Structures are given as structure tokens and as C-alpha cells.
Amino acid sequence: MAALSQVAYGASLLAVLWVGICSAVCVEVPSETEAVQGSRMKLLCISCMKREEVSANTVVKWYYKAEGGKDVPIYEYNNEKRELESHFRGRLRWNGSADMQDVSISVLNITLNDSGIYTCNVTREFNFEAHRPVFTSSTLIHLTVVAEAREDLTSVVSEVMMYILLVFLTLWLLVEMVYCYRKVVKAEEAAQENATDYLAIPSENKENCAVPVEE
């Protein structure tokens, strides 16, 4: 009987390891750390966990801590979504996925007072026949709320390069126009000089200039 229990326990451990290997397809993406006042901010919390056929009980708890303050529970998911009593009351929305790998929440109409540290705690109890391992994970999000959106460095560089290119093309067009204008003027001057030289030739010389016709 003891040997059977050891075999069952070993099989459970192998199953847990297999869960960890298969969860590699889930990518844990870090949350954004800056929000604009008055916007909707998604606090991203990805907790890669399991294969579809392995069931687990998942409990998610979100906490908020202001600068110099302490952690205050603001949201909880335990088979149902529950917004807790805090200054976020009425402004939190569940953004998690059906497979409970994405356990994110969103803050509506975010304010400057919402800057601080957000903690996402995830507890999972896997349901195996002989063993129920429990795993916990925690994600910290240091969020800063600003009054206005800051310009991204990439967009600034792109804008500067666009203006430089525009100035270069304008100068190149001006140079081409001046070059073509001078070319046309020189052609006209050469034509006028030829016409003047021709008019300056006496009329008898003009007749001698004619090509004799052979009989």
C-alpha cells in the first residue's frame, strides 16, 4: 500500500512538472507602468499555469499600496468576481481570461491619487487524485499616473527626421528649378546670338551662302 502511495505521489509530481513544461506557450508580459489621468488602465497580470485537461482552483487577490502606506485589498476572484471596499469602489473591472492564465483588472477613470504599487497574488490548488499541490505567485506593478501623455522618444525622432527630409527635398527642388531656369536662359541667349549674327551678315553674302545646285 505504501509503495502504491509512493507511485501515485511520483505520478502527481511528474504531472506537475509536465504542467510547468506545457505552460511555456504562455508568455508572461509585464504590465505598463504609466497611465494618463482620466483614461482606462489595464493592470496586466499573466500567471501561466496548466494544460487544459488539468483542473485547478484559482484564487486571485489584488492589493494597492500608496507611497508610504500599507497594502489595501481592492479586488478578489474566488469562483466569482468581487470588488472590495476601497477608494477604487465602482471603478474596477475584471479583465481575466476564461482559462485563468490572464487575471488582469482594469481601473476606470484613473486619477493622480491612484499612483502607487499594485500587487497581484495568485494561488492555485491543482486537483490530482492522490495529491493537491498548491502554487502561489505574486506580481508587482509600480504605476505612475500623469496629467498628460508624454511624447514617446521614437515618435519625436521620427517627427524630426520627417522635417529634415522635408527641408532636404525642398532645397533639392529649388536647386533643380534654378538649374533648369539657367539652362533655359542660356539656350535662349545662344539662340538670340545666332539670330543676331545671321542678321548682321550682308544680304549678298547671304545669297552666296546658299548651296549651289548642280545641273
JSON list of C-alpha atoms in Angstrom, two decimals:
[
{"chain": "A", "resi": 1, "resn": "MET", "atom": "CA", "xyz": [0.00, 0.00, 0.00]},
{"chain": "A", "resi": 2, "resn": "ALA", "atom": "CA", "xyz": [2.86, 2.32, 0.87]},
{"chain": "A", "resi": 3, "resn": "ALA", "atom": "CA", "xyz": [4.53, 1.51, -2.44]},
{"chain": "A", "resi": 4, "resn": "LEU", "atom": "CA", "xyz": [1.29, 2.31, -4.25]},
{"chain": "A", "resi": 5, "resn": "SER", "atom": "CA", "xyz": [1.07, 5.68, -2.49]},
{"chain": "A", "resi": 6, "resn": "GLN", "atom": "CA", "xyz": [4.67, 6.45, -3.47]},
{"chain": "A", "resi": 7, "resn": "VAL", "atom": "CA", "xyz": [3.92, 5.60, -7.09]},
{"chain": "A", "resi": 8, "resn": "ALA", "atom": "CA", "xyz": [0.82, 7.80, -7.04]},
{"chain": "A", "resi": 9, "resn": "TYR", "atom": "CA", "xyz": [2.79, 10.64, -5.43]},
{"chain": "A", "resi": 10, "resn": "GLY", "atom": "CA", "xyz": [5.55, 10.29, -8.04]},
{"chain": "A", "resi": 11, "resn": "ALA", "atom": "CA", "xyz": [2.97, 10.34, -10.84]},
{"chain": "A", "resi": 12, "resn": "SER", "atom": "CA", "xyz": [1.48, 13.52, -9.39]},
{"chain": "A", "resi": 13, "resn": "LEU", "atom": "CA", "xyz": [4.91, 15.18, -9.30]},
{"chain": "A", "resi": 14, "resn": "LEU", "atom": "CA", "xyz": [5.52, 14.20, -12.92]},
{"chain": "A", "resi": 15, "resn": "ALA", "atom": "CA", "xyz": [2.15, 15.65, -13.84]},
{"chain": "A", "resi": 16, "resn": "VAL", "atom": "CA", "xyz": [3.04, 18.92, -12.10]},
{"chain": "A", "resi": 17, "resn": "LEU", "atom": "CA", "xyz": [6.35, 19.05, -13.96]},
{"chain": "A", "resi": 18, "resn": "TRP", "atom": "CA", "xyz": [4.53, 18.39, -17.22]},
{"chain": "A", "resi": 19, "resn": "VAL", "atom": "CA", "xyz": [2.21, 21.28, -16.41]},
{"chain": "A", "resi": 20, "resn": "GLY", "atom": "CA", "xyz": [5.21, 23.54, -15.95]},
{"chain": "A", "resi": 21, "resn": "ILE", "atom": "CA", "xyz": [6.72, 22.44, -19.26]},
{"chain": "A", "resi": 22, "resn": "CYS", "atom": "CA", "xyz": [3.49, 22.86, -21.19]},
{"chain": "A", "resi": 23, "resn": "SER", "atom": "CA", "xyz": [2.91, 26.32, -19.75]},
{"chain": "A", "resi": 24, "resn": "ALA", "atom": "CA", "xyz": [5.84, 27.58, -21.84]},
{"chain": "A", "resi": 25, "resn": "VAL", "atom": "CA", "xyz": [3.34, 28.52, -24.53]},
{"chain": "A", "resi": 26, "resn": "CYS", "atom": "CA", "xyz": [2.02, 31.18, -22.16]},
{"chain": "A", "resi": 27, "resn": "VAL", "atom": "CA", "xyz": [4.08, 34.36, -22.22]},
{"chain": "A", "resi": 28, "resn": "GLU", "atom": "CA", "xyz": [4.23, 36.45, -19.07]},
{"chain": "A", "resi": 29, "resn": "VAL", "atom": "CA", "xyz": [4.08, 40.01, -20.40]},
{"chain": "A", "resi": 30, "resn": "PRO", "atom": "CA", "xyz": [4.87, 42.85, -17.95]},
{"chain": "A", "resi": 31, "resn": "SER", "atom": "CA", "xyz": [2.22, 45.48, -17.38]},
{"chain": "A", "resi": 32, "resn": "GLU", "atom": "CA", "xyz": [2.58, 49.09, -18.44]},
{"chain": "A", "resi": 33, "resn": "THR", "atom": "CA", "xyz": [3.74, 51.35, -15.61]},
{"chain": "A", "resi": 34, "resn": "GLU", "atom": "CA", "xyz": [2.36, 54.73, -16.70]},
{"chain": "A", "resi": 35, "resn": "ALA", "atom": "CA", "xyz": [-1.23, 55.89, -17.17]},
{"chain": "A", "resi": 36, "resn": "VAL", "atom": "CA", "xyz": [-2.84, 59.17, -18.20]},
{"chain": "A", "resi": 37, "resn": "GLN", "atom": "CA", "xyz": [-5.33, 60.79, -15.86]},
{"chain": "A", "resi": 38, "resn": "GLY", "atom": "CA", "xyz": [-8.94, 60.09, -16.84]},
{"chain": "A", "resi": 39, "resn": "SER", "atom": "CA", "xyz": [-8.14, 57.07, -19.02]},
{"chain": "A", "resi": 40, "resn": "ARG", "atom": "CA", "xyz": [-8.80, 53.34, -18.58]},
{"chain": "A", "resi": 41, "resn": "MET", "atom": "CA", "xyz": [-5.72, 51.48, -17.33]},
{"chain": "A", "resi": 42, "resn": "LYS", "atom": "CA", "xyz": [-5.32, 47.71, -17.57]},
{"chain": "A", "resi": 43, "resn": "LEU", "atom": "CA", "xyz": [-3.18, 46.24, -14.80]},
{"chain": "A", "resi": 44, "resn": "LEU", "atom": "CA", "xyz": [-1.74, 43.23, -16.57]},
{"chain": "A", "resi": 45, "resn": "CYS", "atom": "CA", "xyz": [-1.16, 40.06, -14.57]},
{"chain": "A", "resi": 46, "resn": "ILE", "atom": "CA", "xyz": [-0.35, 36.88, -16.51]},
{"chain": "A", "resi": 47, "resn": "SER", "atom": "CA", "xyz": [0.01, 33.69, -14.49]},
{"chain": "A", "resi": 48, "resn": "CYS", "atom": "CA", "xyz": [0.91, 30.73, -16.73]},
{"chain": "A", "resi": 49, "resn": "MET", "atom": "CA", "xyz": [-0.37, 27.61, -15.08]},
{"chain": "A", "resi": 50, "resn": "LYS", "atom": "CA", "xyz": [-1.61, 24.42, -16.70]},
{"chain": "A", "resi": 51, "resn": "ARG", "atom": "CA", "xyz": [-2.80, 22.27, -19.54]},
{"chain": "A", "resi": 52, "resn": "GLU", "atom": "CA", "xyz": [-6.49, 22.47, -20.32]},
{"chain": "A", "resi": 53, "resn": "GLU", "atom": "CA", "xyz": [-7.21, 18.96, -19.01]},
{"chain": "A", "resi": 54, "resn": "VAL", "atom": "CA", "xyz": [-5.69, 19.66, -15.55]},
{"chain": "A", "resi": 55, "resn": "SER", "atom": "CA", "xyz": [-8.24, 21.37, -13.32]},
{"chain": "A", "resi": 56, "resn": "ALA", "atom": "CA", "xyz": [-7.27, 23.78, -10.58]},
{"chain": "A", "resi": 57, "resn": "ASN", "atom": "CA", "xyz": [-8.94, 26.05, -8.07]},
{"chain": "A", "resi": 58, "resn": "THR", "atom": "CA", "xyz": [-7.64, 29.58, -8.56]},
{"chain": "A", "resi": 59, "resn": "VAL", "atom": "CA", "xyz": [-7.89, 32.47, -6.13]},
{"chain": "A", "resi": 60, "resn": "VAL", "atom": "CA", "xyz": [-6.75, 35.93, -7.22]},
{"chain": "A", "resi": 61, "resn": "LYS", "atom": "CA", "xyz": [-6.29, 38.87, -4.86]},
{"chain": "A", "resi": 62, "resn": "TRP", "atom": "CA", "xyz": [-5.33, 42.40, -5.87]},
{"chain": "A", "resi": 63, "resn": "TYR", "atom": "CA", "xyz": [-3.80, 44.89, -3.44]},
{"chain": "A", "resi": 64, "resn": "TYR", "atom": "CA", "xyz": [-2.97, 48.59, -3.66]},
{"chain": "A", "resi": 65, "resn": "LYS", "atom": "CA", "xyz": [-0.35, 50.48, -1.65]},
{"chain": "A", "resi": 66, "resn": "ALA", "atom": "CA", "xyz": [0.12, 54.23, -1.80]},
{"chain": "A", "resi": 67, "resn": "GLU", "atom": "CA", "xyz": [3.53, 55.76, -1.19]},
{"chain": "A", "resi": 68, "resn": "GLY", "atom": "CA", "xyz": [4.36, 55.36, 2.48]},
{"chain": "A", "resi": 69, "resn": "GLY", "atom": "CA", "xyz": [1.15, 53.38, 3.10]},
{"chain": "A", "resi": 70, "resn": "LYS", "atom": "CA", "xyz": [0.23, 49.73, 3.52]},
{"chain": "A", "resi": 71, "resn": "ASP", "atom": "CA", "xyz": [-1.33, 47.11, 1.26]},
{"chain": "A", "resi": 72, "resn": "VAL", "atom": "CA", "xyz": [-5.09, 47.51, 0.92]},
{"chain": "A", "resi": 73, "resn": "PRO", "atom": "CA", "xyz": [-7.17, 44.70, -0.70]},
{"chain": "A", "resi": 74, "resn": "ILE", "atom": "CA", "xyz": [-9.14, 46.12, -3.65]},
{"chain": "A", "resi": 75, "resn": "TYR", "atom": "CA", "xyz": [-10.31, 43.12, -5.71]},
{"chain": "A", "resi": 76, "resn": "GLU", "atom": "CA", "xyz": [-10.77, 39.37, -5.32]},
{"chain": "A", "resi": 77, "resn": "TYR", "atom": "CA", "xyz": [-11.63, 36.46, -7.57]},
{"chain": "A", "resi": 78, "resn": "ASN", "atom": "CA", "xyz": [-12.65, 33.21, -5.88]},
{"chain": "A", "resi": 79, "resn": "ASN", "atom": "CA", "xyz": [-15.12, 31.44, -8.18]},
{"chain": "A", "resi": 80, "resn": "GLU", "atom": "CA", "xyz": [-16.77, 34.84, -8.54]},
{"chain": "A", "resi": 81, "resn": "LYS", "atom": "CA", "xyz": [-15.65, 38.43, -9.11]},
{"chain": "A", "resi": 82, "resn": "ARG", "atom": "CA", "xyz": [-15.78, 40.71, -6.09]},
{"chain": "A", "resi": 83, "resn": "GLU", "atom": "CA", "xyz": [-14.81, 44.35, -5.82]},
{"chain": "A", "resi": 84, "resn": "LEU", "atom": "CA", "xyz": [-13.70, 45.18, -2.28]},
{"chain": "A", "resi": 85, "resn": "GLU", "atom": "CA", "xyz": [-14.26, 48.35, -0.30]},
{"chain": "A", "resi": 86, "resn": "SER", "atom": "CA", "xyz": [-11.63, 50.99, -1.21]},
{"chain": "A", "resi": 87, "resn": "HIS", "atom": "CA", "xyz": [-11.33, 54.35, -2.95]},
{"chain": "A", "resi": 88, "resn": "PHE", "atom": "CA", "xyz": [-11.47, 52.35, -6.22]},
{"chain": "A", "resi": 89, "resn": "ARG", "atom": "CA", "xyz": [-15.02, 51.23, -5.49]},
{"chain": "A", "resi": 90, "resn": "GLY", "atom": "CA", "xyz": [-17.07, 51.28, -8.71]},
{"chain": "A", "resi": 91, "resn": "ARG", "atom": "CA", "xyz": [-14.01, 51.79, -10.93]},
{"chain": "A", "resi": 92, "resn": "LEU", "atom": "CA", "xyz": [-12.56, 48.27, -11.15]},
{"chain": "A", "resi": 93, "resn": "ARG", "atom": "CA", "xyz": [-13.38, 45.74, -13.88]},
{"chain": "A", "resi": 94, "resn": "TRP", "atom": "CA", "xyz": [-12.28, 42.12, -14.30]},
{"chain": "A", "resi": 95, "resn": "ASN", "atom": "CA", "xyz": [-10.19, 41.61, -17.46]},
{"chain": "A", "resi": 96, "resn": "GLY", "atom": "CA", "xyz": [-9.18, 37.99, -16.92]},
{"chain": "A", "resi": 97, "resn": "SER", "atom": "CA", "xyz": [-9.40, 35.14, -19.42]},
{"chain": "A", "resi": 98, "resn": "ALA", "atom": "CA", "xyz": [-11.57, 32.02, -19.23]},
{"chain": "A", "resi": 99, "resn": "ASP", "atom": "CA", "xyz": [-8.57, 29.73, -18.64]},
{"chain": "A", "resi": 100, "resn": "MET", "atom": "CA", "xyz": [-7.43, 31.92, -15.70]},
{"chain": "A", "resi": 101, "resn": "GLN", "atom": "CA", "xyz": [-3.98, 32.49, -17.13]},
{"chain": "A", "resi": 102, "resn": "ASP", "atom": "CA", "xyz": [-4.76, 36.19, -17.58]},
{"chain": "A", "resi": 103, "resn": "VAL", "atom": "CA", "xyz": [-6.04, 37.52, -14.25]},
{"chain": "A", "resi": 104, "resn": "SER", "atom": "CA", "xyz": [-5.82, 41.22, -15.05]},
{"chain": "A", "resi": 105, "resn": "ILE", "atom": "CA", "xyz": [-8.11, 44.01, -13.87]},
{"chain": "A", "resi": 106, "resn": "SER", "atom": "CA", "xyz": [-8.78, 47.50, -15.26]},
{"chain": "A", "resi": 107, "resn": "VAL", "atom": "CA", "xyz": [-9.10, 50.80, -13.44]},
{"chain": "A", "resi": 108, "resn": "LEU", "atom": "CA", "xyz": [-11.66, 53.18, -14.96]},
{"chain": "A", "resi": 109, "resn": "ASN", "atom": "CA", "xyz": [-11.27, 56.96, -14.93]},
{"chain": "A", "resi": 110, "resn": "ILE", "atom": "CA", "xyz": [-7.87, 56.69, -13.27]},
{"chain": "A", "resi": 111, "resn": "THR", "atom": "CA", "xyz": [-6.74, 59.64, -11.11]},
{"chain": "A", "resi": 112, "resn": "LEU", "atom": "CA", "xyz": [-3.43, 61.05, -9.90]},
{"chain": "A", "resi": 113, "resn": "ASN", "atom": "CA", "xyz": [-4.22, 59.59, -6.47]},
{"chain": "A", "resi": 114, "resn": "ASP", "atom": "CA", "xyz": [-4.14, 56.10, -7.98]},
{"chain": "A", "resi": 115, "resn": "SER", "atom": "CA", "xyz": [-0.35, 56.16, -8.36]},
{"chain": "A", "resi": 116, "resn": "GLY", "atom": "CA", "xyz": [1.33, 53.50, -6.25]},
{"chain": "A", "resi": 117, "resn": "ILE", "atom": "CA", "xyz": [2.20, 49.81, -6.09]},
{"chain": "A", "resi": 118, "resn": "TYR", "atom": "CA", "xyz": [-0.33, 47.19, -7.19]},
{"chain": "A", "resi": 119, "resn": "THR", "atom": "CA", "xyz": [0.14, 43.56, -6.17]},
{"chain": "A", "resi": 120, "resn": "CYS", "atom": "CA", "xyz": [-1.44, 40.60, -7.95]},
{"chain": "A", "resi": 121, "resn": "ASN", "atom": "CA", "xyz": [-1.40, 37.43, -5.81]},
{"chain": "A", "resi": 122, "resn": "VAL", "atom": "CA", "xyz": [-2.43, 34.16, -7.46]},
{"chain": "A", "resi": 123, "resn": "THR", "atom": "CA", "xyz": [-2.98, 30.91, -5.53]},
{"chain": "A", "resi": 124, "resn": "ARG", "atom": "CA", "xyz": [-3.68, 27.67, -7.39]},
{"chain": "A", "resi": 125, "resn": "GLU", "atom": "CA", "xyz": [-4.63, 24.28, -5.97]},
{"chain": "A", "resi": 126, "resn": "PHE", "atom": "CA", "xyz": [-4.25, 21.57, -8.62]},
{"chain": "A", "resi": 127, "resn": "ASN", "atom": "CA", "xyz": [-6.71, 18.71, -8.49]},
{"chain": "A", "resi": 128, "resn": "PHE", "atom": "CA", "xyz": [-4.91, 15.35, -8.76]},
{"chain": "A", "resi": 129, "resn": "GLU", "atom": "CA", "xyz": [-6.29, 12.09, -7.40]},
{"chain": "A", "resi": 130, "resn": "ALA", "atom": "CA", "xyz": [-3.62, 11.46, -4.77]},
{"chain": "A", "resi": 131, "resn": "HIS", "atom": "CA", "xyz": [-2.15, 14.91, -4.30]},
{"chain": "A", "resi": 132, "resn": "ARG", "atom": "CA", "xyz": [-3.33, 18.55, -4.35]},
{"chain": "A", "resi": 133, "resn": "PRO", "atom": "CA", "xyz": [-0.24, 20.74, -4.78]},
{"chain": "A", "resi": 134, "resn": "VAL", "atom": "CA", "xyz": [-0.65, 24.47, -4.13]},
{"chain": "A", "resi": 135, "resn": "PHE", "atom": "CA", "xyz": [1.35, 27.07, -6.02]},
{"chain": "A", "resi": 136, "resn": "THR", "atom": "CA", "xyz": [1.44, 30.80, -5.42]},
{"chain": "A", "resi": 137, "resn": "SER", "atom": "CA", "xyz": [2.80, 33.67, -7.49]},
{"chain": "A", "resi": 138, "resn": "SER", "atom": "CA", "xyz": [2.97, 37.41, -7.00]},
{"chain": "A", "resi": 139, "resn": "THR", "atom": "CA", "xyz": [3.34, 40.29, -9.45]},
{"chain": "A", "resi": 140, "resn": "LEU", "atom": "CA", "xyz": [4.18, 43.89, -8.52]},
{"chain": "A", "resi": 141, "resn": "ILE", "atom": "CA", "xyz": [3.22, 46.85, -10.72]},
{"chain": "A", "resi": 142, "resn": "HIS", "atom": "CA", "xyz": [4.69, 50.27, -9.91]},
{"chain": "A", "resi": 143, "resn": "LEU", "atom": "CA", "xyz": [2.17, 52.59, -11.54]},
{"chain": "A", "resi": 144, "resn": "THR", "atom": "CA", "xyz": [2.59, 56.32, -12.12]},
{"chain": "A", "resi": 145, "resn": "VAL", "atom": "CA", "xyz": [-0.39, 58.43, -13.21]},
{"chain": "A", "resi": 146, "resn": "VAL", "atom": "CA", "xyz": [0.42, 61.61, -15.17]},
{"chain": "A", "resi": 147, "resn": "ALA", "atom": "CA", "xyz": [-1.81, 64.55, -16.06]},
{"chain": "A", "resi": 148, "resn": "GLU", "atom": "CA", "xyz": [-0.93, 64.47, -19.78]},
{"chain": "A", "resi": 149, "resn": "ALA", "atom": "CA", "xyz": [0.55, 61.90, -22.10]},
{"chain": "A", "resi": 150, "resn": "ARG", "atom": "CA", "xyz": [4.27, 62.22, -22.66]},
{"chain": "A", "resi": 151, "resn": "GLU", "atom": "CA", "xyz": [5.66, 62.11, -26.16]},
{"chain": "A", "resi": 152, "resn": "ASP", "atom": "CA", "xyz": [7.41, 58.90, -26.98]},
{"chain": "A", "resi": 153, "resn": "LEU", "atom": "CA", "xyz": [11.10, 59.29, -27.89]},
{"chain": "A", "resi": 154, "resn": "THR", "atom": "CA", "xyz": [10.61, 57.20, -31.01]},
{"chain": "A", "resi": 155, "resn": "SER", "atom": "CA", "xyz": [7.79, 59.42, -32.27]},
{"chain": "A", "resi": 156, "resn": "VAL", "atom": "CA", "xyz": [9.85, 62.55, -31.54]},
{"chain": "A", "resi": 157, "resn": "VAL", "atom": "CA", "xyz": [12.83, 61.19, -33.52]},
{"chain": "A", "resi": 158, "resn": "SER", "atom": "CA", "xyz": [10.53, 60.17, -36.38]},
{"chain": "A", "resi": 159, "resn": "GLU", "atom": "CA", "xyz": [8.98, 63.63, -36.46]},
{"chain": "A", "resi": 160, "resn": "VAL", "atom": "CA", "xyz": [12.40, 65.31, -36.51]},
{"chain": "A", "resi": 161, "resn": "MET", "atom": "CA", "xyz": [13.59, 63.03, -39.31]},
{"chain": "A", "resi": 162, "resn": "MET", "atom": "CA", "xyz": [10.44, 63.82, -41.28]},
{"chain": "A", "resi": 163, "resn": "TYR", "atom": "CA", "xyz": [11.09, 67.56, -41.01]},
{"chain": "A", "resi": 164, "resn": "ILE", "atom": "CA", "xyz": [14.75, 67.10, -42.01]},
{"chain": "A", "resi": 165, "resn": "LEU", "atom": "CA", "xyz": [13.69, 65.07, -45.05]},
{"chain": "A", "resi": 166, "resn": "LEU", "atom": "CA", "xyz": [11.09, 67.69, -45.97]},
{"chain": "A", "resi": 167, "resn": "VAL", "atom": "CA", "xyz": [13.68, 70.50, -45.80]},
{"chain": "A", "resi": 168, "resn": "PHE", "atom": "CA", "xyz": [16.16, 68.45, -47.85]},
{"chain": "A", "resi": 169, "resn": "LEU", "atom": "CA", "xyz": [13.57, 67.73, -50.56]},
{"chain": "A", "resi": 170, "resn": "THR", "atom": "CA", "xyz": [12.55, 71.41, -50.66]},
{"chain": "A", "resi": 171, "resn": "LEU", "atom": "CA", "xyz": [16.18, 72.53, -51.10]},
{"chain": "A", "resi": 172, "resn": "TRP", "atom": "CA", "xyz": [16.77, 69.88, -53.75]},
{"chain": "A", "resi": 173, "resn": "LEU", "atom": "CA", "xyz": [13.69, 71.05, -55.66]},
{"chain": "A", "resi": 174, "resn": "LEU", "atom": "CA", "xyz": [14.86, 74.68, -55.51]},
{"chain": "A", "resi": 175, "resn": "VAL", "atom": "CA", "xyz": [18.32, 73.71, -56.81]},
{"chain": "A", "resi": 176, "resn": "GLU", "atom": "CA", "xyz": [16.74, 71.76, -59.67]},
{"chain": "A", "resi": 177, "resn": "MET", "atom": "CA", "xyz": [14.47, 74.69, -60.54]},
{"chain": "A", "resi": 178, "resn": "VAL", "atom": "CA", "xyz": [17.42, 77.14, -60.56]},
{"chain": "A", "resi": 179, "resn": "TYR", "atom": "CA", "xyz": [19.50, 74.74, -62.68]},
{"chain": "A", "resi": 180, "resn": "CYS", "atom": "CA", "xyz": [16.69, 74.27, -65.22]},
{"chain": "A", "resi": 181, "resn": "TYR", "atom": "CA", "xyz": [15.99, 78.01, -65.32]},
{"chain": "A", "resi": 182, "resn": "ARG", "atom": "CA", "xyz": [19.66, 78.80, -66.03]},
{"chain": "A", "resi": 183, "resn": "LYS", "atom": "CA", "xyz": [19.76, 76.13, -68.71]},
{"chain": "A", "resi": 184, "resn": "VAL", "atom": "CA", "xyz": [16.71, 77.60, -70.44]},
{"chain": "A", "resi": 185, "resn": "VAL", "atom": "CA", "xyz": [18.13, 81.14, -70.20]},
{"chain": "A", "resi": 186, "resn": "LYS", "atom": "CA", "xyz": [21.45, 80.04, -71.73]},
{"chain": "A", "resi": 187, "resn": "ALA", "atom": "CA", "xyz": [19.63, 78.29, -74.57]},
{"chain": "A", "resi": 188, "resn": "GLU", "atom": "CA", "xyz": [17.59, 81.41, -75.27]},
{"chain": "A", "resi": 189, "resn": "GLU", "atom": "CA", "xyz": [20.72, 83.60, -75.18]},
{"chain": "A", "resi": 190, "resn": "ALA", "atom": "CA", "xyz": [22.51, 81.27, -77.62]},
{"chain": "A", "resi": 191, "resn": "ALA", "atom": "CA", "xyz": [19.51, 81.36, -79.98]},
{"chain": "A", "resi": 192, "resn": "GLN", "atom": "CA", "xyz": [19.41, 85.17, -79.84]},
{"chain": "A", "resi": 193, "resn": "GLU", "atom": "CA", "xyz": [23.15, 85.40, -80.55]},
{"chain": "A", "resi": 194, "resn": "ASN", "atom": "CA", "xyz": [22.79, 83.14, -83.59]},
{"chain": "A", "resi": 195, "resn": "ALA", "atom": "CA", "xyz": [19.88, 85.20, -84.85]},
{"chain": "A", "resi": 196, "resn": "THR", "atom": "CA", "xyz": [21.84, 88.45, -84.35]},
{"chain": "A", "resi": 197, "resn": "ASP", "atom": "CA", "xyz": [24.88, 87.08, -86.17]},
{"chain": "A", "resi": 198, "resn": "TYR", "atom": "CA", "xyz": [22.70, 85.98, -89.06]},
{"chain": "A", "resi": 199, "resn": "LEU", "atom": "CA", "xyz": [21.04, 89.38, -89.33]},
{"chain": "A", "resi": 200, "resn": "ALA", "atom": "CA", "xyz": [24.45, 91.11, -89.29]},
{"chain": "A", "resi": 201, "resn": "ILE", "atom": "CA", "xyz": [25.55, 89.28, -92.50]},
{"chain": "A", "resi": 202, "resn": "PRO", "atom": "CA", "xyz": [25.05, 91.44, -95.68]},
{"chain": "A", "resi": 203, "resn": "SER", "atom": "CA", "xyz": [22.30, 90.25, -97.98]},
{"chain": "A", "resi": 204, "resn": "GLU", "atom": "CA", "xyz": [24.69, 89.44, -100.87]},
{"chain": "A", "resi": 205, "resn": "ASN", "atom": "CA", "xyz": [26.71, 87.25, -98.56]},
{"chain": "A", "resi": 206, "resn": "LYS", "atom": "CA", "xyz": [23.52, 85.54, -97.50]},
{"chain": "A", "resi": 207, "resn": "GLU", "atom": "CA", "xyz": [22.90, 84.69, -101.18]},
{"chain": "A", "resi": 208, "resn": "ASN", "atom": "CA", "xyz": [26.45, 83.36, -101.54]},
{"chain": "A", "resi": 209, "resn": "CYS", "atom": "CA", "xyz": [25.83, 81.27, -98.50]},
{"chain": "A", "resi": 210, "resn": "ALA", "atom": "CA", "xyz": [23.24, 79.37, -100.48]},
{"chain": "A", "resi": 211, "resn": "VAL", "atom": "CA", "xyz": [24.32, 75.95, -101.60]},
{"chain": "A", "resi": 212, "resn": "PRO", "atom": "CA", "xyz": [24.87, 75.80, -105.42]},
{"chain": "A", "resi": 213, "resn": "VAL", "atom": "CA", "xyz": [22.62, 73.46, -107.30]},
{"chain": "A", "resi": 214, "resn": "GLU", "atom": "CA", "xyz": [24.37, 71.08, -109.71]},
{"chain": "A", "resi": 215, "resn": "GLU", "atom": "CA", "xyz": [22.94, 70.76, -113.22]}
]
